[in-house]
Amino acid sequence: MTALLQSYVSGRWATPTDEGLPLTNAVTGAEVARFSTQGSDMPAVLTHARTIGGPALRELTFHQRAAALKQLGKTLMSIKDELYPVSAMTGATARDSAVDIDGGIGTLLSYASKGSRELPNDTIYLDGPAERLGKGGTFVGQHIYTSRPGVALQINAFNFPVWGMLEKLAPAFLAGVPTIVKPASQTAYLTEAIFRRIIDSGLLPEGSVQLLCTAPTGLIDHLDYQDLVAFTGSAATAAQLRSHRNIVEGGVRFNAEADSLNCSILGPDATAGSPEFDLFVEQLVTEMTVKAGQKCTAIRRALVPTELVDDVVAATRERLAGIVVGNPKKEGVRMGALASISQRDEVLRSLEQLTDEAKVVSGDPENFTVEGADRDRGAFLPPLLLLANSATAAAPHDVEAFGPVSTVIPYGTVAEAIDLAARGRGSLVGSVVTHDPDVARRLVLGAAAHHGRMLLLDRDCAKESTGHGSPLPTLVHGGPGRAGGGEELGGIRGVLHHMQRTAVQGSPDMLTAVTGQWITGATRKSTDVHPFRKNLEELEIGDTIVGGPRVVTFDDIEHFAEFTGDTFYAHTDPEAAAANPLFGGIVAHGYLVVSLAAGLFVEPNPGPVLANFGVDGLRFLTPVKAGDALTVTLTAKQLSPRLSAEYGEVRWDAVVTNQDDKPVATYDVLTLVAKTEADKEK
């Protein structure tokens, strides 16, 4: 970390020429770094990303990108302890730092895992099956996703200087889009510290990530319709950015995660002494104190049945009394400082507005103890619990104090709780704490439209629950209305957000060539060598084996029923089967048909095919009766080498037909196929 924070642009670390603005330790008030007020040469930064980083990323397959993220995640995890002292300067306790640092690295690793498991080892992603567009099957359509030749500009908030960067970087990188990081100034010294480790690792292609530790002047002025902006911050700033001409008229894709007056609703059944009551209070205290309440997902509104308000206030006050505020390095401290003096003052201004319609029932912003630090030099506040004067009070639903502040709001009926939840005008997350399934369903169905995520918390999931305020890489993070209207994360959804979906139309052969996956109607390749005798790199899309015919007999059906125990009447009772309008007599088991088909295409000797690990999309289309003759056509549909294994996955298209050439069953067979020795070394 340098006195004047550097930017990493165009392949080098660049030091600004101005003196910059001071950034102070949130605990001691001492200066720790300076942040440049100069703008950046955005045309040069964008050119480097588009001409160097983008092409290098797009050359890699999804699996190769995932492997790079995995290695980066492991590298950062090995040096994370070096970042904790820097994180403490932001006011973060060890627990807060874990949420930010470990959480961010964990998100990288999660996306690496999903990329290797759920995306193909290719640069193109197919969205759903091919659509038949003509009667003869010679004209088809397929939706595909490809990498956009633009950049992903992330503009981050001060409260999560590590997680905020990594949770945006991971899906963009997997999508093949280079990232430009613009951190918030207050805590940019922590972002710069971990970014140096990223660059030093040498694991990411040059130009795939750049860092701007400068003023935000002109950030969006040079973006175009292939670029994306991911913003986290206030609703006011989001609105200002959203009105930029390049977003309004230029087609720049914009994603915002903004202010959110999240609520937690205590169910009417969760009376004092119940597990759910205790969970509600515990969760409320946690969300008020983790990161000193500086979380976009924190609970700002605690909606409580009127008859339980006194109990909730008393129990919460008791728990808050045990929270020690002070220097995060001091043992026993549970809550550190806010990120800066200016942020503390902003919370106090919001508190003043809130107390027009609510009273403070726990905590005193002017009289509290700070352990191991000077209260006047650090950005400290105690946890502050408020009680709204009434359910109709406006301020608790309109004013967000972005700190350790939450307001208890009484409600009368479940319908009223739903109405109060909606008064947040769009939230990132809401939670419902109840053990009553009917209450849970009513609250979710009534409030889901106003939330990006909803947590149902009760005694059954409490041990494994990640909590109200924890976004997860596998689930969407965002919300409607005031919360920004965007979505981040969400597993593969987050990756596809950065890509372009295009409908491609043409012949099956053309689409097979474009997509790298065999499409029904495309040419099948007959081969003298059974496809199961070919190693992975010897196989070709379209390689086909035809087996059969095999006549199904009554003995086959009876034996299968006796052997498996599947004695459903359609297979065993001639009179009942005849009365069934779908069958009109004894029919073969569907799984007997699939089993017989396997016998028609399997090559039994040891060879490259190591295992069958599943069947996808199995459909039984036409009943099979004794005397029918079955033929199976098996075609290599998709080849997916695994980077970290001596084998790959092969998806086969299977069609079973009868003597009239009518399909009786269709499905995909999934096998693991060995590579050759030469291919293993790649």
XYZ file of C-alpha atoms in Angstrom:
682
model
C 0.000 0.000 0.000
C 1.404 3.408 -0.972
C 0.859 6.879 0.522
C -0.902 7.923 -2.695
C -2.965 5.016 -3.971
C -1.982 3.810 -7.413
C -4.152 2.677 -10.300
C -3.368 -0.412 -12.343
C -4.065 0.541 -15.963
C -2.712 -0.420 -19.383
C -0.520 -3.123 -17.890
C 1.273 -1.044 -15.245
C 0.904 0.618 -11.874
C 0.411 4.356 -12.328
C 0.961 6.997 -9.651
C -1.152 10.191 -9.889
C 0.636 13.530 -9.865
C -1.666 15.386 -7.460
C -1.488 15.334 -3.671
C -4.847 13.614 -3.333
C -7.339 13.637 -0.481
C -6.485 12.030 2.866
C -8.027 8.683 3.807
C -8.087 8.060 7.531
C -8.093 5.065 9.833
C -11.719 4.706 10.946
C -10.608 3.724 14.456
C -7.799 6.187 15.212
C -8.366 9.002 12.752
C -4.765 8.767 11.519
C -4.082 9.166 7.816
C -3.392 5.826 6.102
C -3.347 6.798 2.418
C -4.346 9.471 -0.059
C -6.794 9.217 -2.953
C -6.252 11.081 -6.201
C -8.703 13.747 -7.332
C -7.438 13.448 -10.887
C -9.585 11.679 -13.425
C -8.428 8.721 -15.492
C -7.554 8.477 -19.164
C -10.658 6.398 -19.816
C -10.155 6.073 -23.598
C -6.735 4.489 -22.962
C -8.078 2.244 -20.183
C -10.959 1.082 -22.362
C -8.721 0.518 -25.371
C -6.405 -1.682 -23.297
C -9.341 -3.717 -22.009
C -10.958 -4.073 -25.436
C -7.847 -4.817 -27.478
C -5.705 -6.758 -24.985
C -7.872 -8.132 -22.190
C -11.024 -8.962 -24.149
C -9.404 -11.004 -26.939
C -7.248 -12.914 -24.441
C -10.286 -13.799 -22.330
C -12.421 -14.789 -25.292
C -9.727 -17.208 -26.450
C -10.269 -19.193 -23.258
C -13.128 -21.633 -22.791
C -15.490 -21.383 -19.830
C -13.552 -24.194 -18.151
C -10.215 -22.444 -18.641
C -11.616 -19.236 -17.183
C -13.050 -21.224 -14.274
C -9.664 -22.849 -13.677
C -7.995 -19.419 -13.532
C -10.574 -18.203 -10.999
C -10.040 -21.321 -8.912
C -6.280 -20.811 -8.806
C -6.746 -17.143 -7.990
C -9.164 -18.007 -5.190
C -6.696 -20.480 -3.704
C -3.863 -17.965 -3.952
C -5.846 -15.214 -2.265
C -7.041 -17.580 0.434
C -3.408 -18.406 1.245
C -2.533 -14.727 1.855
C -5.842 -13.491 3.289
C -4.380 -13.018 6.778
C -2.148 -10.266 5.351
C -5.300 -8.306 4.523
C -6.933 -8.451 7.958
C -4.804 -5.667 9.523
C -5.618 -3.429 6.557
C -9.286 -4.304 6.889
C -9.188 -3.359 10.577
C -8.339 0.208 9.540
C -11.811 0.416 7.937
C -13.334 -0.230 11.371
C -13.949 -3.916 10.679
C -13.746 -6.557 13.378
C -12.275 -9.968 12.569
C -15.808 -11.226 11.911
C -16.517 -8.253 9.638
C -13.275 -8.855 7.760
C -14.177 -12.491 7.247
C -17.500 -11.474 5.703
C -15.703 -9.147 3.293
C -12.427 -10.929 2.548
C -13.268 -14.617 2.984
C -16.718 -14.009 1.538
C -15.279 -12.406 -1.571
C -12.728 -15.150 -2.120
C -15.411 -17.760 -1.481
C -17.515 -16.179 -4.212
C -14.614 -16.551 -6.646
C -14.308 -20.227 -5.764
C -18.045 -20.779 -6.003
C -18.148 -19.332 -9.510
C -15.103 -21.367 -10.481
C -16.914 -24.506 -9.378
C -20.156 -23.639 -11.145
C -18.267 -22.667 -14.295
C -16.554 -26.038 -14.546
C -19.683 -28.015 -13.630
C -22.487 -26.129 -15.363
C -20.870 -24.478 -18.368
C -19.421 -26.276 -21.398
C -15.729 -26.491 -22.159
C -16.379 -24.082 -25.014
C -16.784 -20.361 -25.674
C -20.476 -20.577 -26.570
C -23.454 -21.370 -24.320
C -26.677 -22.865 -25.674
C -29.893 -21.504 -24.205
C -32.439 -24.306 -24.290
C -33.083 -26.842 -27.061
C -33.202 -26.111 -30.773
C -36.569 -24.945 -32.093
C -37.987 -26.614 -35.199
C -39.132 -23.818 -37.522
C -40.342 -25.814 -40.534
C -42.376 -28.962 -41.083
C -39.567 -30.833 -42.795
C -37.021 -30.150 -40.068
C -34.557 -28.479 -42.448
C -34.960 -25.025 -40.852
C -34.301 -24.698 -37.140
C -33.414 -22.045 -34.588
C -31.189 -22.031 -31.528
C -30.633 -19.371 -28.856
C -26.973 -18.946 -28.002
C -24.929 -16.779 -25.645
C -21.580 -15.356 -26.776
C -19.095 -13.016 -25.100
C -19.629 -9.310 -25.650
C -16.544 -7.493 -27.006
C -16.917 -4.793 -24.375
C -15.925 -4.121 -20.772
C -17.583 -4.492 -17.389
C -17.147 -1.311 -15.356
C -17.837 -1.843 -11.672
C -18.444 1.147 -9.420
C -18.351 -0.050 -5.840
C -19.468 1.126 -2.416
C -17.202 1.673 0.578
C -18.653 -0.997 2.858
C -17.318 -4.114 1.098
C -14.015 -3.161 -0.547
C -13.068 -6.797 -1.245
C -16.317 -8.723 -1.653
C -17.884 -5.944 -3.704
C -15.077 -6.202 -6.249
C -14.749 -9.993 -6.384
C -18.468 -10.748 -6.572
C -18.686 -8.617 -9.716
C -15.388 -9.784 -11.173
C -16.177 -13.508 -11.008
C -19.225 -13.669 -13.335
C -17.787 -11.080 -15.742
C -14.522 -13.001 -16.028
C -16.352 -16.287 -16.633
C -18.370 -14.542 -19.338
C -15.160 -13.499 -21.102
C -15.563 -9.776 -20.391
C -12.653 -7.712 -18.955
C -13.334 -5.746 -15.775
C -12.470 -2.198 -14.754
C -12.735 -1.644 -10.992
C -13.608 1.756 -9.525
C -13.597 1.459 -5.704
C -15.134 3.945 -3.285
C -12.449 6.262 -1.971
C -13.004 5.754 1.787
C -11.778 2.145 1.818
C -9.913 1.978 -1.493
C -6.653 1.224 0.307
C -7.975 -2.264 1.088
C -9.121 -2.775 -2.495
C -5.703 -1.702 -3.757
C -4.002 -4.087 -1.320
C -5.812 -7.184 -2.577
C -5.642 -6.024 -6.193
C -1.844 -6.027 -5.896
C -1.992 -9.688 -4.879
C -4.188 -10.407 -7.900
C -1.742 -8.778 -10.310
C 1.293 -10.320 -8.597
C -0.240 -13.789 -8.989
C -0.021 -13.529 -12.783
C -3.017 -15.839 -13.037
C -5.309 -13.565 -15.025
C -4.657 -12.489 -18.626
C -3.218 -9.010 -19.004
C -5.962 -6.457 -19.543
C -8.666 -8.648 -18.037
C -8.665 -6.536 -14.838
C -7.754 -2.892 -14.236
C -8.054 -0.684 -11.146
C -8.922 3.027 -11.016
C -7.983 4.695 -7.716
C -8.935 8.128 -9.025
C -11.862 10.514 -9.157
C -14.846 9.198 -11.146
C -14.692 11.929 -13.786
C -15.819 10.729 -17.217
C -16.211 7.075 -16.249
C -19.187 6.414 -18.516
C -18.561 9.031 -21.220
C -16.712 6.644 -23.538
C -18.717 3.440 -23.032
C -20.852 1.968 -25.788
C -23.588 -0.619 -26.294
C -21.222 -3.571 -25.791
C -20.218 -2.353 -22.330
C -21.786 -2.942 -18.935
C -21.894 -0.928 -15.713
C -22.455 -2.582 -12.341
C -23.067 0.015 -9.629
C -23.428 -0.360 -5.872
C -24.276 2.695 -3.792
C -27.003 5.190 -3.057
C -30.276 5.390 -4.962
C -29.548 9.051 -5.715
C -26.227 8.256 -7.396
C -27.804 5.313 -9.219
C -30.475 7.631 -10.621
C -27.812 10.106 -11.729
C -25.813 7.398 -13.509
C -28.922 5.869 -15.046
C -29.720 9.206 -16.700
C -26.349 9.354 -18.497
C -26.818 9.639 -22.243
C -24.745 6.510 -22.909
C -27.145 4.499 -20.772
C -30.359 6.199 -21.868
C -29.501 6.404 -25.561
C -26.284 4.483 -26.072
C -27.423 1.055 -24.941
C -24.877 0.597 -22.148
C -26.217 -2.209 -19.946
C -26.701 -0.862 -16.411
C -27.136 -2.857 -13.195
C -27.713 -1.057 -9.891
C -27.796 -2.290 -6.330
C -28.869 0.681 -4.233
C -30.530 1.786 -0.986
C -32.715 -0.826 0.620
C -34.962 -0.521 3.663
C -35.024 -4.258 4.266
C -37.505 -5.713 6.717
C -37.687 -8.749 8.940
C -41.176 -9.919 9.892
C -41.864 -11.783 13.125
C -44.769 -14.168 12.641
C -47.787 -13.988 15.002
C -47.015 -17.524 16.190
C -43.488 -16.618 17.362
C -44.313 -15.622 20.920
C -41.741 -14.951 23.647
C -39.943 -18.134 24.604
C -40.400 -19.816 21.223
C -37.324 -20.731 19.148
C -38.500 -18.375 16.412
C -38.766 -15.411 18.806
C -35.176 -15.957 19.918
C -34.018 -16.363 16.314
C -35.690 -13.094 15.345
C -33.997 -11.132 18.123
C -30.625 -12.781 17.521
C -30.815 -12.046 13.798
C -31.849 -8.433 14.405
C -28.875 -7.825 16.718
C -26.510 -9.500 14.254
C -27.674 -7.360 11.355
C -27.380 -4.197 13.440
C -23.803 -4.896 14.519
C -21.992 -6.807 11.732
C -19.987 -4.246 9.716
C -21.465 -1.698 12.172
C -24.714 -2.037 10.254
C -23.070 -0.839 7.031
C -24.650 -3.509 4.873
C -27.070 -2.974 2.022
C -28.858 -6.111 3.252
C -29.088 -5.146 6.941
C -32.458 -5.125 8.717
C -33.691 -1.544 8.855
C -37.320 -2.335 9.741
C -38.327 -4.991 12.276
C -42.040 -5.684 11.766
C -43.496 -7.127 14.962
C -47.056 -8.071 16.033
C -48.343 -5.287 18.280
C -48.784 -7.627 21.227
C -45.130 -8.758 20.992
C -43.487 -5.340 20.619
C -42.631 -4.895 24.309
C -41.146 -8.396 24.484
C -39.040 -7.846 21.360
C -37.755 -4.466 22.528
C -36.836 -5.836 25.956
C -35.071 -8.910 24.558
C -33.209 -6.909 21.904
C -32.161 -4.249 24.406
C -30.768 -6.965 26.674
C -28.687 -8.478 23.862
C -27.456 -5.093 22.646
C -26.271 -4.272 26.147
C -23.659 -7.015 25.732
C -22.224 -5.552 22.519
C -18.806 -4.009 23.167
C -17.964 -1.163 20.765
C -14.367 -0.226 20.146
C -11.040 -0.941 18.487
C -11.454 -4.126 16.414
C -8.004 -5.278 17.522
C -9.012 -5.305 21.184
C -10.213 -8.639 22.530
C -13.897 -8.731 23.341
C -14.912 -5.959 20.949
C -18.011 -7.027 19.022
C -18.560 -3.936 16.876
C -15.975 -1.625 15.352
C -16.189 1.824 13.844
C -18.044 3.037 10.810
C -15.904 3.472 7.697
C -15.288 7.202 8.177
C -16.217 10.239 10.230
C -18.278 11.545 7.313
C -20.220 8.279 7.217
C -20.870 8.494 10.963
C -22.154 12.030 10.558
C -24.415 10.932 7.698
C -25.959 8.282 9.958
C -26.555 10.876 12.669
C -28.345 13.121 10.170
C -30.574 10.234 9.162
C -31.168 9.403 12.827
C -32.383 12.935 13.404
C -35.022 12.461 10.688
C -36.067 9.086 12.071
C -36.580 10.385 15.596
C -39.274 12.725 14.334
C -41.526 9.661 14.181
C -39.743 7.141 16.392
C -37.986 7.080 19.730
C -34.658 5.567 20.655
C -35.251 2.655 23.034
C -31.690 1.296 23.164
C -28.382 3.127 22.812
C -27.351 6.768 23.124
C -25.353 8.351 20.261
C -23.938 10.998 22.595
C -23.121 8.900 25.641
C -21.515 5.505 25.085
C -18.280 3.712 25.883
C -15.593 2.848 23.343
C -13.018 0.216 24.273
C -9.399 0.679 23.217
C -9.884 3.838 21.152
C -10.578 7.535 21.359
C -14.307 8.028 20.739
C -13.796 11.524 19.398
C -11.123 10.551 16.850
C -12.762 7.383 15.545
C -16.010 6.969 13.605
C -17.884 5.213 16.393
C -21.568 4.825 17.174
C -23.377 2.423 19.485
C -26.123 0.114 18.207
C -29.326 2.165 18.151
C -32.747 0.513 18.341
C -35.778 2.696 17.638
C -39.502 2.129 18.158
C -41.852 3.722 15.649
C -44.618 5.880 17.099
C -47.083 3.950 14.948
C -47.277 1.567 12.000
C -48.218 4.500 9.792
C -45.120 6.549 10.669
C -43.519 7.528 7.358
C -39.857 8.076 8.229
C -38.939 4.434 9.079
C -40.106 3.429 5.591
C -38.357 6.305 3.824
C -35.096 7.119 5.636
C -32.154 4.726 5.666
C -29.575 5.277 8.391
C -26.687 3.287 6.893
C -25.212 2.157 10.176
C -26.103 0.253 13.367
C -29.701 1.489 13.370
C -32.967 -0.434 13.156
C -36.585 0.479 13.907
C -39.239 -1.777 15.442
C -42.597 -1.214 13.735
C -45.818 -2.740 15.106
C -48.381 -4.478 12.890
C -51.858 -5.849 13.553
C -52.588 -8.493 10.913
C -50.599 -10.492 8.377
C -52.186 -8.395 5.631
C -50.940 -5.248 7.378
C -47.437 -6.730 7.648
C -47.460 -7.328 3.882
C -48.483 -3.715 3.292
C -45.735 -2.413 5.594
C -43.105 -4.578 3.894
C -44.094 -3.059 0.546
C -43.701 0.470 1.900
C -39.955 0.081 1.543
C -40.619 0.648 -2.190
C -38.404 -2.243 -3.226
C -35.875 -4.108 -1.099
C -32.923 -6.407 -1.579
C -34.062 -8.884 1.044
C -36.850 -9.544 3.488
C -37.044 -12.271 6.098
C -39.990 -14.029 7.694
C -39.420 -15.666 11.063
C -42.221 -18.122 11.705
C -42.921 -21.825 12.232
C -46.395 -21.559 10.705
C -46.361 -22.703 7.028
C -49.586 -20.839 6.264
C -48.178 -17.562 7.607
C -44.958 -18.131 5.650
C -46.830 -18.723 2.390
C -49.103 -15.687 2.844
C -46.200 -13.377 3.640
C -43.996 -14.605 0.795
C -46.742 -14.459 -1.824
C -47.777 -11.025 -0.602
C -44.288 -9.521 -0.314
C -42.129 -11.374 -2.867
C -42.882 -8.875 -5.648
C -41.220 -6.175 -3.542
C -38.046 -8.143 -2.762
C -35.115 -9.689 -4.584
C -34.655 -12.403 -1.961
C -36.729 -13.704 0.945
C -35.491 -15.790 3.853
C -37.843 -18.086 5.742
C -36.238 -18.677 9.120
C -37.388 -21.169 11.717
C -36.035 -23.789 14.094
C -35.663 -26.361 11.303
C -33.185 -24.414 9.145
C -31.560 -22.179 11.754
C -28.370 -24.221 12.132
C -27.583 -24.101 8.430
C -29.104 -20.728 7.581
C -26.608 -18.160 6.323
C -28.827 -15.396 7.685
C -30.858 -12.448 6.511
C -27.940 -10.302 5.403
C -25.788 -12.791 3.492
C -25.966 -12.672 -0.318
C -24.939 -15.995 -1.827
C -23.199 -16.496 -5.184
C -25.765 -19.122 -6.179
C -28.757 -16.810 -5.654
C -29.637 -13.464 -7.190
C -28.542 -10.364 -5.307
C -30.625 -7.338 -6.164
C -34.142 -6.058 -5.808
C -36.851 -4.010 -7.500
C -37.686 -0.337 -7.155
C -35.633 1.609 -4.653
C -33.176 -1.299 -4.388
C -32.043 -0.565 -7.940
C -33.993 -2.957 -10.118
C -30.887 -4.973 -10.980
C -29.548 -8.433 -10.264
C -26.059 -9.565 -9.392
C -24.835 -13.074 -8.698
C -27.420 -15.824 -9.158
C -24.999 -18.495 -10.311
C -24.900 -18.886 -14.078
C -27.539 -16.131 -14.395
C -24.844 -13.685 -13.314
C -22.535 -14.940 -16.066
C -25.177 -14.761 -18.786
C -26.017 -11.177 -17.776
C -22.631 -10.193 -19.223
C -23.141 -12.071 -22.501
C -25.239 -11.526 -25.611
C -28.161 -13.830 -26.331
C -28.739 -14.299 -30.051
C -31.229 -16.408 -31.986
C -29.434 -18.261 -34.789
C -31.508 -19.749 -37.630
C -30.465 -22.139 -40.363
C -30.197 -25.767 -41.366
C -29.417 -28.403 -38.718
C -25.963 -28.916 -40.271
C -25.156 -25.208 -40.157
C -26.319 -24.851 -36.562
C -24.372 -27.938 -35.575
C -21.241 -26.368 -37.074
C -21.859 -23.061 -35.266
C -22.828 -24.430 -31.861
C -20.537 -27.440 -31.642
C -23.492 -29.593 -30.623
C -25.299 -32.053 -32.882
C -28.847 -30.913 -33.610
C -31.673 -33.206 -34.667
C -31.824 -33.343 -38.432
C -28.095 -32.786 -38.921
C -25.950 -35.286 -40.790
C -25.159 -38.491 -38.964
C -21.743 -40.005 -39.604
C -21.581 -43.765 -39.994
C -18.288 -45.209 -38.871
C -16.508 -48.549 -39.272
C -15.335 -48.291 -35.676
C -17.966 -48.523 -32.939
C -18.109 -45.056 -31.306
C -17.605 -46.677 -27.905
C -14.175 -47.861 -29.108
C -13.023 -44.280 -29.743
C -11.141 -42.117 -27.273
C -12.479 -38.673 -26.532
C -10.403 -36.806 -29.114
C -11.132 -39.465 -31.755
C -14.866 -38.979 -31.453
C -16.583 -36.502 -33.731
C -19.896 -34.739 -33.366
C -22.393 -36.763 -35.417
C -20.693 -40.168 -34.996
C -23.577 -42.638 -35.045
C -24.323 -46.269 -34.255
C -27.596 -47.990 -35.218
C -28.627 -51.122 -33.322
C -31.503 -53.517 -33.815
C -34.100 -54.546 -34.513
C -35.013 -56.375 -31.320
C -38.495 -57.909 -31.024
C -40.196 -57.445 -27.653
C -42.005 -60.551 -26.363
C -44.573 -61.243 -23.628
C -41.863 -63.231 -21.889
C -39.654 -60.112 -21.825
C -42.443 -58.076 -20.218
C -43.339 -60.755 -17.668
C -39.719 -61.361 -16.744
C -39.022 -57.635 -16.302
C -42.093 -57.265 -14.077
C -41.075 -60.229 -11.907
C -37.392 -59.294 -11.807
C -37.905 -55.624 -10.901
C -41.106 -55.880 -8.883
C -42.789 -53.345 -11.178
C -46.130 -55.130 -11.541
C -48.175 -52.105 -12.572
C -51.404 -53.383 -14.145
C -50.556 -52.098 -17.639
C -47.753 -54.660 -17.752
C -49.410 -57.587 -15.941
C -53.231 -57.459 -16.114
C -54.562 -57.931 -19.696
C -58.145 -56.969 -18.841
C -57.261 -53.817 -16.927
C -54.645 -52.831 -19.508
C -57.187 -53.245 -22.305
C -59.551 -50.885 -20.495
C -56.897 -48.157 -20.329
C -57.516 -45.771 -23.252
C -53.805 -44.981 -23.493
C -52.669 -48.585 -23.952
C -55.507 -50.886 -25.075
C -53.640 -53.938 -23.811
C -50.428 -55.128 -22.183
C -47.489 -52.799 -22.856
C -43.791 -52.997 -22.127
C -42.298 -51.064 -19.248
C -40.675 -47.842 -20.387
C -37.507 -48.805 -18.535
C -37.551 -52.177 -20.280
C -37.495 -50.291 -23.595
C -34.509 -48.222 -22.426
C -32.748 -51.331 -21.124
C -33.251 -53.204 -24.394
C -32.029 -50.148 -26.303
C -28.834 -50.126 -24.225
C -28.252 -53.725 -25.210
C -28.519 -52.714 -28.851
C -25.880 -49.965 -28.761
C -23.456 -50.934 -25.982
C -20.031 -52.280 -26.931
C -19.355 -54.666 -24.041
C -15.548 -54.849 -23.930
C -13.340 -52.670 -21.750
C -12.408 -49.516 -23.610
C -12.518 -45.734 -23.626
C -16.075 -45.567 -22.262
C -15.567 -45.610 -18.512
C -19.092 -45.173 -17.206
C -22.648 -44.162 -17.942
C -23.446 -41.431 -15.428
C -26.982 -40.512 -16.338
C -29.867 -40.023 -18.708
C -31.423 -36.626 -19.463
C -34.743 -35.707 -21.004
C -36.206 -39.218 -21.131
C -39.627 -39.296 -22.772
C -41.786 -42.300 -23.684
C -43.690 -41.323 -26.819
C -45.467 -44.435 -28.151
C -46.545 -47.555 -26.184
C -44.544 -50.674 -27.005
C -46.391 -53.992 -27.194
C -45.320 -57.576 -27.565
C -44.312 -58.177 -31.168
C -42.957 -54.661 -31.726
C -39.423 -54.482 -33.119
C -37.143 -51.852 -31.593
C -34.237 -50.046 -33.284
C -32.017 -47.500 -31.574
C -29.985 -44.727 -33.180
C -27.234 -43.296 -30.975
C -25.420 -40.151 -32.107
C -22.533 -38.257 -30.486
C -24.180 -34.958 -29.577
C -21.683 -33.017 -27.457
C -18.067 -33.535 -26.380
C -16.882 -31.892 -23.150
C -13.258 -32.548 -22.148
C -12.487 -31.959 -18.484
C -9.341 -29.951 -17.853
C -8.532 -31.604 -14.536
C -9.299 -35.240 -15.406
C -8.111 -37.975 -17.767
C -11.570 -38.217 -19.279
C -14.378 -36.067 -20.577
C -18.141 -36.129 -20.883
C -19.943 -37.233 -24.013
C -23.631 -36.585 -24.534
C -25.346 -38.964 -26.963
C -28.673 -38.414 -28.677
C -30.734 -41.620 -28.410
C -33.867 -42.309 -30.453
C -35.698 -45.633 -30.139
C -38.139 -46.430 -32.943
C -40.540 -49.289 -33.665
C -41.068 -51.311 -36.842
C -43.136 -48.449 -38.282
C -40.215 -46.028 -37.724
C -42.230 -44.254 -35.044
C -40.196 -42.909 -32.094
C -41.109 -44.744 -28.911
C -38.503 -43.122 -26.668
C -36.041 -40.227 -26.875
C -33.340 -39.233 -24.406
C -29.721 -38.203 -23.954
C -27.203 -40.746 -22.692
C -24.297 -39.322 -20.659
C -20.979 -41.145 -20.571
C -17.458 -40.566 -19.317
C -14.894 -41.296 -22.022
C -11.126 -41.569 -21.574
C -8.650 -39.321 -23.325
C -5.594 -40.684 -25.133
C -2.217 -40.318 -23.459
C -1.373 -37.389 -25.741
C -4.628 -35.634 -24.923
C -4.144 -36.136 -21.180
C -0.954 -34.072 -21.334
C -2.749 -31.016 -22.750
